[in-house]
Amino acid sequence: MNALKISKGTSRKSAYNLRSTLGDTVETHTIAVLVDNEAGVLARVIGLFSGRGYNIESLTVAEVDHVENLSRITIVTTGTPAVIEQIKAQLARIVPVHDVHDLTVEGPSVERELALIKVIGTGEKRVEALRTSGVFRANVVDSTLSSFVFELTGTPEKIDAFVELMRPLGLADVARTGVAAIARGQ
Amino acid sequence: MSRRMTGAQMVIQALKDQGVDTVFGYPGGAVLPIYDEIFQQNDIRHILVRHEQGATHAAEGYARSTGKPGVVLVTSGPGATNAVTGLTDALMDSIPIIVLTGQVPTFMIGNDAFQEADTVGITRPCTKHNWLVKDTDRLAQTIHEAFHVATNGRPGPVLVDIPKDVQFAKGTYIPPQKTSKGHYQPKVKGDLDKITELVEQMEKAQRPIFYTGGGVINSGRSASQTLRELVKGTGFPITSTLMGLGAYPASGDKWIGMLGMHGTYEANMAMHGCDLMICVGARFDDRITGLVDAFSPGSYKAHIDIDPSSINKVIHVDLPIIGDVGNVLNDMVKVWKSRGSKTNSAAVKKWWGQIEKWQAVDCLNYKNSDKVIKPQHALQRLEALTKDHPDRYICTEVGQHQMWAAQYLGFEDPHRWMTSGGLGTMGYGLPASVGVQVAHPDALVINVAGEASWLMNMQEMGTAVQYRLPIKQFILNNERLGMVRQWQQLLHGERYAHSWSEALPDFVKLAEAFGGKGILVKDPADLDDAIKEMLEYDGPVIVDCVVEKHENCFPMIPSGKAHNQMLLGEASTEGAIDSEGAVMV
Ligand SMILES: Cc1cc2nc3c(=O)[nH]c(=O)nc-3n(C[C@H](O)[C@H](O)[C@H](O)COP(=O)(O)OP(=O)(O)OC[C@H]3O[C@@H](n4cnc5c(N)ncnc54)[C@H](O)[C@@H]3O)c2cc1C
Ligand SMILES: Cc1ncc(C[n+]2csc(CCOP(=O)(O)OP(=O)(O)O)c2C)c(N)n1
């Protein structure tokens, strides 16, 4: 067991458990991959996606277990059920990969992303930007007389919505972390 | 027993401890410390190839013919990049090879140093796994892990990149027994519930078929034995892919020939019409399925494979069983016997009646000639004159001759057929035959070649001569890139763009220049004598067998067509491939 309670190689719903791959509707899945934190492991994962023509909507990676030297990569991807199952099976066969979890099919999960959003403007627009940030419960982490940097955490959809509202109000720059996700409950 | 030694000594110690007896390699600046150690010992034999690609294919031939992993040692930069084709070939065909590359010293990595290449970066997509070792203390452990990864689960090529300073530095050697295996432990035992489900399907099937592949060979000799037992017990027909030939004997009464693009009519028709398909260690390659939507439309499909990514990749199957072929087949036999060894024998008998009608089409029939040697005839004669040899191995290059070899030679046992299937690498056969002969010095090793493919790695004749390897190079010389010419004829309006083999060397003189023997044969009447002369000569020999230039390889399922739309001969080719099919390769 590691810090995030993902037991290695024991998940019933790992890539060995096959789901029907019939159907051609495109689905979005969030996949958590537990890997050895070694040189080149991210290149292997990204190379797999580019080499086999799979989509990456977002990707985050960070070490999650210092003792066992494990990192967690969270990937949001889209594809038909057959493609999604292939992606999981292909990920699982990468040697430094310990476990692959499809959070989208393994029950309810929480997804969060953090964004830093810079808005430049004065007068009415500046006031409106600050007011809207309150509605979204964004924090002001930097401000000058003519700019704000907001920090916002939420689902990707929430961040998209906030960014859209900021656009006419002087949106200057956006930095997003990509999705981190985890299963709910025990 | 942990010992202090240099990295270079560790490499040799680790190879010895892994039971390695042969290394195929080529020296250079970045591996000199390892070569220095090779010089000072006698347990491991080093075979000096003439090109690093040759080393990789030789290692593949060694591995495929012995069931043990093949080992390669090459230098940094160009040595490593020359190994890329062989690594990719081994990845596609699931062949376990371990490639050790030298690298510039760690403190120079990233500086565009002399003969530096990002070897792990370049080979990441063409290895099962690779490692750059930056610390001598990790070297032994990494080499042991490399052997574990290459040979467990779905076998494949691995690469260990070793900087020169790591070879010089001292560290602690860890023997294999003390090495942690890591978490890479693929599942080998199949799910018993699923195996029982498959046995139930086998009991009621009316038109069953075994579709077997390279996975049976990978699984080892006992898997082939169990397969034979199961086929004998059930009486079901069996076909195999190119990669699986020999798992079931070609002389076996349930054998219906290879399937796929150039497979037999009966095998493809049976695959199309079956109601139960038992896929054993094969991967539904596009040479097999043809048009995916029309592939075996009415069958219940079971798939036994050790690699979950092979399941449902191309064809949706009803019953996936993940595990090692040998292991799963054993359980199948047990379950089947414990339930009373039942089949629907009346229906299966009727099914055989249908298959016999397809067999009567005699799809491998061709028009022979007494003026010019037909390639098919040459192979039939080769078969007749060598099939009783107790220890025969066949390699091939890539092209029409490869398909004819698969069609007209019979394989009775696994590990006796070495061919580049997945990548289709011209230039594979000659070095592969070198590797096979090194592993089996007294065996009869024949490379069935096309003249164009053969030229791609012909430098390896030098290796054969140096090590007195009596390999037989049987070149079916049509003075054409025959397979390309066939496609141009059928798909590109007979516009033969660059599919001539022009300015060919005199192969007899070439053989002699290398220090081997050359035999030229043109007349069908002289064919048997030429083959006998080849067999009798104790040394490397090239037969330049000049054959019909425009022979096409049939049967053929045109690209983009279904199994039951097979072309059987010249007459059926007119307009057979439409523009949609021409897009496919
Ligand atoms: C010019 C040309 C023409 C060709 N035409 C044909 C043709 O007509 N017919 C034909 O068959 N091929 C043909 N091929 C070869 C073809 O391209 C493929 O290489 C071949 O069909 C693949 O064989 P396979 O399915 O047995 O798979 P392999 O590549 O041998 O793969 C083996 C499968 O078994 C699995 N496996 C490995 N080890 C184990 C184990 N221990 N237990 C369980 N599973 C295991 C692997 O995961 C994999 O899925 C041609 C090639 C060339 C170059
Ligand atoms: C390295 C490589 N380059 C190109 C090809 C494409 N190719 C496939 S078969 C073939 C012709 C082979 O000619 P030859 O070796 O004479 O055999 P034949 O088909 O005439 O029997 C070519 C060019 C290939 N398979 N491999």
mmCIF file of C-alpha atoms in Angstrom, chain B residues 310-519:
data_model
loop_
_atom_site.group_PDB
_atom_site.id
_atom_site.type_symbol
_atom_site.label_atom_id
_atom_site.label_comp_id
_atom_site.label_asym_id
_atom_site.label_seq_id
_atom_site.Cartn_x
_atom_site.Cartn_y
_atom_site.Cartn_z
ATOM 1 C CA SER B 310 -3.638 -8.409 -28.024
ATOM 2 C CA ILE B 311 -7.234 -9.059 -26.963
ATOM 3 C CA ASN B 312 -9.901 -7.088 -28.824
ATOM 4 C CA LYS B 313 -7.248 -5.039 -30.585
ATOM 5 C CA VAL B 314 -8.411 -5.912 -34.070
ATOM 6 C CA ILE B 315 -11.273 -8.361 -33.718
ATOM 7 C CA HIS B 316 -13.807 -8.392 -30.927
ATOM 8 C CA VAL B 317 -13.754 -11.808 -29.264
ATOM 9 C CA ASP B 318 -16.423 -13.506 -27.182
ATOM 10 C CA LEU B 319 -14.140 -15.297 -24.765
ATOM 11 C CA PRO B 320 -10.743 -13.880 -23.868
ATOM 12 C CA ILE B 321 -8.442 -16.096 -21.812
ATOM 13 C CA ILE B 322 -5.327 -14.346 -20.574
ATOM 14 C CA GLY B 323 -2.441 -16.648 -19.796
ATOM 15 C CA ASP B 324 0.450 -18.630 -21.177
ATOM 16 C CA VAL B 325 -0.515 -20.975 -24.015
ATOM 17 C CA GLY B 326 1.112 -24.057 -22.485
ATOM 18 C CA ASN B 327 -0.480 -23.419 -19.147
ATOM 19 C CA VAL B 328 -3.964 -22.775 -20.540
ATOM 20 C CA LEU B 329 -3.847 -25.726 -22.952
ATOM 21 C CA ASN B 330 -2.892 -28.016 -20.075
ATOM 22 C CA ASP B 331 -5.893 -26.844 -18.114
ATOM 23 C CA MET B 332 -8.095 -27.197 -21.176
ATOM 24 C CA VAL B 333 -7.038 -30.805 -21.650
ATOM 25 C CA LYS B 334 -7.675 -31.531 -17.953
ATOM 26 C CA VAL B 335 -11.100 -29.928 -17.929
ATOM 27 C CA TRP B 336 -12.089 -31.530 -21.229
ATOM 28 C CA LYS B 337 -11.035 -34.991 -20.042
ATOM 29 C CA SER B 338 -12.676 -34.599 -16.663
ATOM 30 C CA ARG B 339 -15.949 -33.821 -18.415
ATOM 31 C CA GLY B 340 -15.751 -36.997 -20.490
ATOM 32 C CA SER B 341 -13.807 -35.900 -23.602
ATOM 33 C CA LYS B 342 -16.934 -35.033 -25.556
ATOM 34 C CA THR B 343 -17.330 -33.444 -28.964
ATOM 35 C CA ASN B 344 -20.216 -33.234 -31.397
ATOM 36 C CA SER B 345 -18.506 -35.828 -33.555
ATOM 37 C CA ALA B 346 -21.277 -36.242 -36.128
ATOM 38 C CA ALA B 347 -21.257 -32.539 -36.901
ATOM 39 C CA VAL B 348 -17.472 -32.355 -36.889
ATOM 40 C CA LYS B 349 -17.376 -35.225 -39.351
ATOM 41 C CA LYS B 350 -19.710 -33.338 -41.650
ATOM 42 C CA TRP B 351 -17.497 -30.272 -41.268
ATOM 43 C CA TRP B 352 -14.512 -32.337 -42.374
ATOM 44 C CA GLY B 353 -16.540 -33.393 -45.412
ATOM 45 C CA GLN B 354 -16.870 -29.735 -46.353
ATOM 46 C CA ILE B 355 -13.182 -29.054 -45.693
ATOM 47 C CA GLU B 356 -12.204 -31.959 -47.910
ATOM 48 C CA LYS B 357 -14.172 -30.394 -50.754
ATOM 49 C CA TRP B 358 -12.177 -27.210 -50.283
ATOM 50 C CA GLN B 359 -8.969 -29.203 -50.140
ATOM 51 C CA ALA B 360 -9.902 -30.813 -53.448
ATOM 52 C CA VAL B 361 -9.558 -27.381 -55.110
ATOM 53 C CA ASP B 362 -5.826 -28.039 -54.740
ATOM 54 C CA CYS B 363 -5.017 -24.372 -54.328
ATOM 55 C CA LEU B 364 -1.240 -24.809 -54.309
ATOM 56 C CA ASN B 365 -1.291 -26.341 -57.738
ATOM 57 C CA TYR B 366 0.789 -24.447 -60.323
ATOM 58 C CA LYS B 367 1.858 -24.954 -63.897
ATOM 59 C CA ASN B 368 5.269 -26.536 -63.945
ATOM 60 C CA SER B 369 7.718 -26.186 -66.789
ATOM 61 C CA ASP B 370 10.627 -28.171 -68.162
ATOM 62 C CA LYS B 371 12.265 -25.101 -69.680
ATOM 63 C CA VAL B 372 12.544 -22.814 -66.708
ATOM 64 C CA ILE B 373 12.676 -23.570 -63.009
ATOM 65 C CA LYS B 374 9.436 -22.621 -61.300
ATOM 66 C CA PRO B 375 10.123 -21.328 -57.783
ATOM 67 C CA GLN B 376 7.429 -23.578 -56.337
ATOM 68 C CA HIS B 377 9.033 -26.583 -58.007
ATOM 69 C CA ALA B 378 12.455 -25.605 -56.662
ATOM 70 C CA LEU B 379 11.021 -25.605 -53.140
ATOM 71 C CA GLN B 380 9.210 -28.889 -53.664
ATOM 72 C CA ARG B 381 12.495 -30.441 -54.698
ATOM 73 C CA LEU B 382 14.288 -28.852 -51.773
ATOM 74 C CA GLU B 383 11.617 -30.301 -49.510
ATOM 75 C CA ALA B 384 11.859 -33.755 -51.073
ATOM 76 C CA LEU B 385 15.643 -33.831 -50.733
ATOM 77 C CA THR B 386 15.850 -32.483 -47.170
ATOM 78 C CA LYS B 387 12.694 -33.415 -45.314
ATOM 79 C CA ASP B 388 14.174 -36.586 -43.910
ATOM 80 C CA HIS B 389 17.178 -34.792 -42.548
ATOM 81 C CA PRO B 390 17.014 -35.331 -38.776
ATOM 82 C CA ASP B 391 17.982 -31.777 -37.909
ATOM 83 C CA ARG B 392 16.805 -29.220 -40.467
ATOM 84 C CA TYR B 393 16.262 -25.502 -39.871
ATOM 85 C CA ILE B 394 14.826 -23.107 -42.440
ATOM 86 C CA CYS B 395 15.233 -19.332 -42.528
ATOM 87 C CA THR B 396 13.849 -16.976 -45.132
ATOM 88 C CA GLU B 397 14.221 -13.480 -46.410
ATOM 89 C CA VAL B 398 11.107 -11.470 -47.259
ATOM 90 C CA GLY B 399 9.028 -11.618 -50.401
ATOM 91 C CA GLN B 400 7.395 -14.178 -52.663
ATOM 92 C CA HIS B 401 10.032 -16.810 -51.892
ATOM 93 C CA GLN B 402 9.135 -16.490 -48.194
ATOM 94 C CA MET B 403 5.491 -17.266 -48.898
ATOM 95 C CA TRP B 404 6.372 -20.156 -51.205
ATOM 96 C CA ALA B 405 8.664 -21.536 -48.524
ATOM 97 C CA ALA B 406 5.777 -21.388 -46.051
ATOM 98 C CA GLN B 407 3.498 -23.108 -48.556
ATOM 99 C CA TYR B 408 5.743 -25.817 -49.993
ATOM 100 C CA LEU B 409 8.019 -26.765 -47.094
ATOM 101 C CA GLY B 410 6.641 -28.850 -44.254
ATOM 102 C CA PHE B 411 7.462 -28.130 -40.633
ATOM 103 C CA GLU B 412 7.169 -31.002 -38.224
ATOM 104 C CA ASP B 413 8.411 -29.325 -35.072
ATOM 105 C CA PRO B 414 8.510 -25.903 -33.431
ATOM 106 C CA HIS B 415 11.657 -23.720 -33.436
ATOM 107 C CA ARG B 416 12.669 -24.889 -36.927
ATOM 108 C CA TRP B 417 11.294 -21.991 -38.951
ATOM 109 C CA MET B 418 12.839 -18.537 -38.735
ATOM 110 C CA THR B 419 11.153 -15.766 -40.702
ATOM 111 C CA SER B 420 10.469 -12.067 -40.330
ATOM 112 C CA GLY B 421 6.687 -11.887 -40.121
ATOM 113 C CA GLY B 422 5.549 -8.706 -38.455
ATOM 114 C CA LEU B 423 8.124 -6.256 -39.750
ATOM 115 C CA GLY B 424 8.888 -8.144 -42.965
ATOM 116 C CA THR B 425 12.571 -7.234 -42.899
ATOM 117 C CA MET B 426 14.444 -7.961 -46.110
ATOM 118 C CA GLY B 427 17.960 -8.927 -45.069
ATOM 119 C CA TYR B 428 16.776 -10.972 -42.079
ATOM 120 C CA GLY B 429 17.438 -14.454 -43.412
ATOM 121 C CA LEU B 430 21.197 -14.631 -43.985
ATOM 122 C CA PRO B 431 22.181 -13.303 -40.543
ATOM 123 C CA ALA B 432 19.404 -15.351 -38.939
ATOM 124 C CA SER B 433 20.846 -18.473 -40.544
ATOM 125 C CA VAL B 434 24.240 -17.534 -39.104
ATOM 126 C CA GLY B 435 22.671 -17.354 -35.633
ATOM 127 C CA VAL B 436 20.888 -20.688 -36.063
ATOM 128 C CA GLN B 437 24.012 -22.459 -37.276
ATOM 129 C CA VAL B 438 26.064 -21.062 -34.389
ATOM 130 C CA ALA B 439 23.495 -22.518 -32.000
ATOM 131 C CA HIS B 440 23.284 -25.851 -33.852
ATOM 132 C CA PRO B 441 26.711 -26.462 -35.429
ATOM 133 C CA ASP B 442 25.854 -29.882 -36.863
ATOM 134 C CA ALA B 443 22.401 -29.095 -38.179
ATOM 135 C CA LEU B 444 21.318 -28.444 -41.748
ATOM 136 C CA VAL B 445 20.527 -24.722 -41.916
ATOM 137 C CA ILE B 446 19.031 -23.386 -45.133
ATOM 138 C CA ASN B 447 18.103 -19.799 -45.931
ATOM 139 C CA VAL B 448 15.480 -19.622 -48.667
ATOM 140 C CA ALA B 449 16.157 -16.198 -50.174
ATOM 141 C CA GLY B 450 15.216 -13.763 -52.888
ATOM 142 C CA GLU B 451 18.190 -12.188 -54.605
ATOM 143 C CA ALA B 452 17.149 -8.646 -53.611
ATOM 144 C CA SER B 453 16.653 -9.420 -49.923
ATOM 145 C CA TRP B 454 19.808 -11.447 -49.771
ATOM 146 C CA LEU B 455 21.934 -8.524 -50.957
ATOM 147 C CA MET B 456 20.717 -6.405 -48.043
ATOM 148 C CA ASN B 457 22.903 -8.194 -45.486
ATOM 149 C CA MET B 458 25.226 -10.170 -47.730
ATOM 150 C CA GLN B 459 28.265 -9.021 -45.736
ATOM 151 C CA GLU B 460 27.379 -11.760 -43.220
ATOM 152 C CA MET B 461 28.798 -14.335 -45.640
ATOM 153 C CA GLY B 462 32.097 -13.168 -44.165
ATOM 154 C CA THR B 463 30.934 -14.183 -40.705
ATOM 155 C CA ALA B 464 29.854 -17.588 -41.992
ATOM 156 C CA VAL B 465 33.232 -18.181 -43.605
ATOM 157 C CA GLN B 466 35.205 -16.987 -40.580
ATOM 158 C CA TYR B 467 33.379 -19.303 -38.179
ATOM 159 C CA ARG B 468 33.092 -22.202 -40.662
ATOM 160 C CA LEU B 469 29.315 -22.152 -40.546
ATOM 161 C CA PRO B 470 28.046 -24.446 -43.311
ATOM 162 C CA ILE B 471 24.906 -22.396 -43.999
ATOM 163 C CA LYS B 472 23.104 -22.995 -47.285
ATOM 164 C CA GLN B 473 21.902 -19.888 -49.079
ATOM 165 C CA PHE B 474 19.233 -21.033 -51.515
ATOM 166 C CA ILE B 475 18.501 -17.970 -53.634
ATOM 167 C CA LEU B 476 15.425 -18.062 -55.844
ATOM 168 C CA ASN B 477 16.698 -15.511 -58.314
ATOM 169 C CA ASN B 478 13.901 -13.958 -60.363
ATOM 170 C CA GLU B 479 15.866 -10.774 -61.033
ATOM 171 C CA ARG B 480 12.869 -8.910 -59.684
ATOM 172 C CA LEU B 481 11.653 -7.501 -56.392
ATOM 173 C CA GLY B 482 9.093 -10.177 -56.966
ATOM 174 C CA MET B 483 6.548 -9.341 -54.288
ATOM 175 C CA VAL B 484 6.604 -5.677 -55.285
ATOM 176 C CA ARG B 485 6.326 -6.572 -58.938
ATOM 177 C CA GLN B 486 3.302 -8.761 -58.166
ATOM 178 C CA TRP B 487 1.535 -5.895 -56.419
ATOM 179 C CA GLN B 488 2.374 -3.514 -59.254
ATOM 180 C CA GLN B 489 0.922 -5.992 -61.687
ATOM 181 C CA LEU B 490 -2.267 -6.476 -59.708
ATOM 182 C CA LEU B 491 -2.735 -2.997 -58.258
ATOM 183 C CA HIS B 492 -0.837 -0.434 -60.267
ATOM 184 C CA GLY B 493 -1.706 -1.117 -63.869
ATOM 185 C CA GLU B 494 1.414 -3.162 -64.593
ATOM 186 C CA ARG B 495 3.627 -0.124 -64.176
ATOM 187 C CA TYR B 496 6.771 -1.753 -62.825
ATOM 188 C CA ALA B 497 8.454 1.160 -61.122
ATOM 189 C CA HIS B 498 11.882 0.146 -59.848
ATOM 190 C CA SER B 499 11.020 -3.446 -59.148
ATOM 191 C CA TRP B 500 13.881 -4.823 -61.228
ATOM 192 C CA SER B 501 16.992 -6.236 -59.583
ATOM 193 C CA GLU B 502 19.469 -4.755 -62.028
ATOM 194 C CA ALA B 503 23.248 -5.033 -62.114
ATOM 195 C CA LEU B 504 23.138 -8.192 -60.040
ATOM 196 C CA PRO B 505 26.433 -9.685 -58.972
ATOM 197 C CA ASP B 506 27.610 -13.028 -60.240
ATOM 198 C CA PHE B 507 26.585 -15.025 -57.167
ATOM 199 C CA VAL B 508 29.010 -17.854 -57.863
ATOM 200 C CA LYS B 509 31.946 -15.494 -57.994
ATOM 201 C CA LEU B 510 30.583 -13.637 -55.011
ATOM 202 C CA ALA B 511 30.480 -16.836 -52.969
ATOM 203 C CA GLU B 512 34.017 -17.619 -54.027
ATOM 204 C CA ALA B 513 35.200 -14.102 -53.244
ATOM 205 C CA PHE B 514 33.982 -14.585 -49.700
ATOM 206 C CA GLY B 515 35.691 -17.965 -49.496
ATOM 207 C CA GLY B 516 32.571 -20.076 -49.862
ATOM 208 C CA LYS B 517 31.167 -22.161 -52.691
ATOM 209 C CA GLY B 518 28.830 -20.973 -55.418
ATOM 210 C CA ILE B 519 26.478 -23.076 -57.557
#
